Coordinates of C-alpha atoms in Angstrom, one line a residue:
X1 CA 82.9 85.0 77.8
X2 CA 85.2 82.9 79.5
X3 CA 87.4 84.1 82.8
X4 CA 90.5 81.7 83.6
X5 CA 92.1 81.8 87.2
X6 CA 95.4 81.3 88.1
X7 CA 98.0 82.0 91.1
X8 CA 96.2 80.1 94.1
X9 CA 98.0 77.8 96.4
X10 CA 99.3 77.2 100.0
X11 CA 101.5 80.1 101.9
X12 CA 102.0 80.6 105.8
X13 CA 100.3 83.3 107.3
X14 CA 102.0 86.5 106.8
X15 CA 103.0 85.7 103.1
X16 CA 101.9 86.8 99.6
X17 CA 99.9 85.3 96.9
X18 CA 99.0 87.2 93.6
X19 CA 95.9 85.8 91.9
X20 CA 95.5 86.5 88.2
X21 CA 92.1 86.7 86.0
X22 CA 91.9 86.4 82.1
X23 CA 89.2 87.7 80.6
X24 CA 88.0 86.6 77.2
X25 CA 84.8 87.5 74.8
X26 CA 84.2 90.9 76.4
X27 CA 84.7 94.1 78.6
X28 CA 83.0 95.0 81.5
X29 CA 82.1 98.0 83.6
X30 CA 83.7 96.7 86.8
X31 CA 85.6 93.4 87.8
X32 CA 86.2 91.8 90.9
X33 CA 86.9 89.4 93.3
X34 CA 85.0 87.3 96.2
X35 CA 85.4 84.6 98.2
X36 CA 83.7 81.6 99.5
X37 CA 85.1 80.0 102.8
X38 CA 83.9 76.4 104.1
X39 CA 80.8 76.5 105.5
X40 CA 80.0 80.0 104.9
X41 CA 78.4 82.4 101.9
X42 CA 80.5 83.7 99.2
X43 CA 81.4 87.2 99.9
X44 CA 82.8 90.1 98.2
X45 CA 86.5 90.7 98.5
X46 CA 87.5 94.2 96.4
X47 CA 86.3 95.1 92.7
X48 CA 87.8 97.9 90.1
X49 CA 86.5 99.7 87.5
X50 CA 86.7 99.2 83.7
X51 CA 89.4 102.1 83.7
X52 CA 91.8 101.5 87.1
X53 CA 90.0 104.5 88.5
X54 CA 87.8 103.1 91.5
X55 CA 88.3 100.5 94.0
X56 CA 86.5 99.1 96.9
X57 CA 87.4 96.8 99.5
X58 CA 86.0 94.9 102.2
X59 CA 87.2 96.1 105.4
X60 CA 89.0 92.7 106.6
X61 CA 91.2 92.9 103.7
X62 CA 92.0 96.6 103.6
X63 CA 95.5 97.3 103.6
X64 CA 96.4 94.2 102.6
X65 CA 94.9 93.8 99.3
X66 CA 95.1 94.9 96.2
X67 CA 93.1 94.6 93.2
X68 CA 94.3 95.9 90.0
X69 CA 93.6 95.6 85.9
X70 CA 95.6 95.4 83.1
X71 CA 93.5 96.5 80.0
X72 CA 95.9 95.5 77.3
X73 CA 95.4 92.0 78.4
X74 CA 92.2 92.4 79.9
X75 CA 93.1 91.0 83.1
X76 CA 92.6 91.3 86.4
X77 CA 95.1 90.6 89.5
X78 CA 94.2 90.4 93.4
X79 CA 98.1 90.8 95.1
X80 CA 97.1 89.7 98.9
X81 CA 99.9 90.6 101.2
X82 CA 100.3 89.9 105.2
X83 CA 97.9 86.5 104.9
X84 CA 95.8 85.3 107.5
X85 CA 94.4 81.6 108.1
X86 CA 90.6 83.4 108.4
X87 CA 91.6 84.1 104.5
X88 CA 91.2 80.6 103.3
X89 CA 89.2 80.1 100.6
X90 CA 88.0 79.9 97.1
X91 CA 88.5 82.8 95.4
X92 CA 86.3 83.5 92.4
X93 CA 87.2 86.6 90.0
X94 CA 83.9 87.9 88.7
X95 CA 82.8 90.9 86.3
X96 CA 79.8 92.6 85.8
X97 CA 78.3 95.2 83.1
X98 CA 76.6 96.5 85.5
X99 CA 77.6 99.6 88.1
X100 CA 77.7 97.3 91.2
X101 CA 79.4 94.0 91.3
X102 CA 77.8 93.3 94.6
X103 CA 74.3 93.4 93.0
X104 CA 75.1 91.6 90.1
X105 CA 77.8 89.0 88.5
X106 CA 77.5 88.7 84.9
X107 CA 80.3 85.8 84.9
X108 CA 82.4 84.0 87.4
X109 CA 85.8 82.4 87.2
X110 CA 86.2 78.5 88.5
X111 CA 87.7 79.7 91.5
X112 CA 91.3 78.8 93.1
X113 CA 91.9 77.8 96.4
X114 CA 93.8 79.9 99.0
X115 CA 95.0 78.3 101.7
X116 CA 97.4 79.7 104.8
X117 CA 98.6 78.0 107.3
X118 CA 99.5 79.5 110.8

């Protein structure tokens, strides 16, 4: 299984960025996204089930993110409107075959860096 990142870079704050994950070797029960800011834990960011159907965010991001999947390419996308500088980061897209992607990552992406300037 192999997950490829693309779509990270440098915006000002109250830009867009969409990040883009290609899954290859498999299919998962839910895919996701978290993030890992200097100095601090890796945290979740928003995840999707296997079929569009369910989302789930983490509340600094709600209303400004938006995860989505594409299952004829087996890809997932994380469109982040109204950027902050609190969201630098790496971003790492993750999926799991599990029900909870917060309990447990089956693979990770390399990550891409996110970076806003005020």
């Amino acid at each position: 299984v192999q997950l490829v990142e693309s779509g990270g870079g440098v915006v000002q704050a109250g830009g867009s960025l969409r990040l883009s994950c290609a899954a290859s070797g498999g299919t998962f029960n839910r895919y996701g996204w978290f993030r890992q800011a200097p100095g601090k834990e890796r945290e979740f960011v928003a995840d999707i089930s296997w079929n569009g159907g369910n989302t789930d965010y983490v509340d600094s991001v709600k209303g400004r993110f938006t995860i989505s999947r594409d299952r004829t390419k087996n890809t997932q996308y994380l469109q982040m409107n109204s950027l902050k500088p609190e969201d630098t980061a790496v971003y790492y897209c993750a999926v799991t075959s599990t029900w909870s992607i917060k309990k447990v990552v089956d693979y990770w992406g390399q990550g891409t860096q996110v970076t806003v300037s005020s």
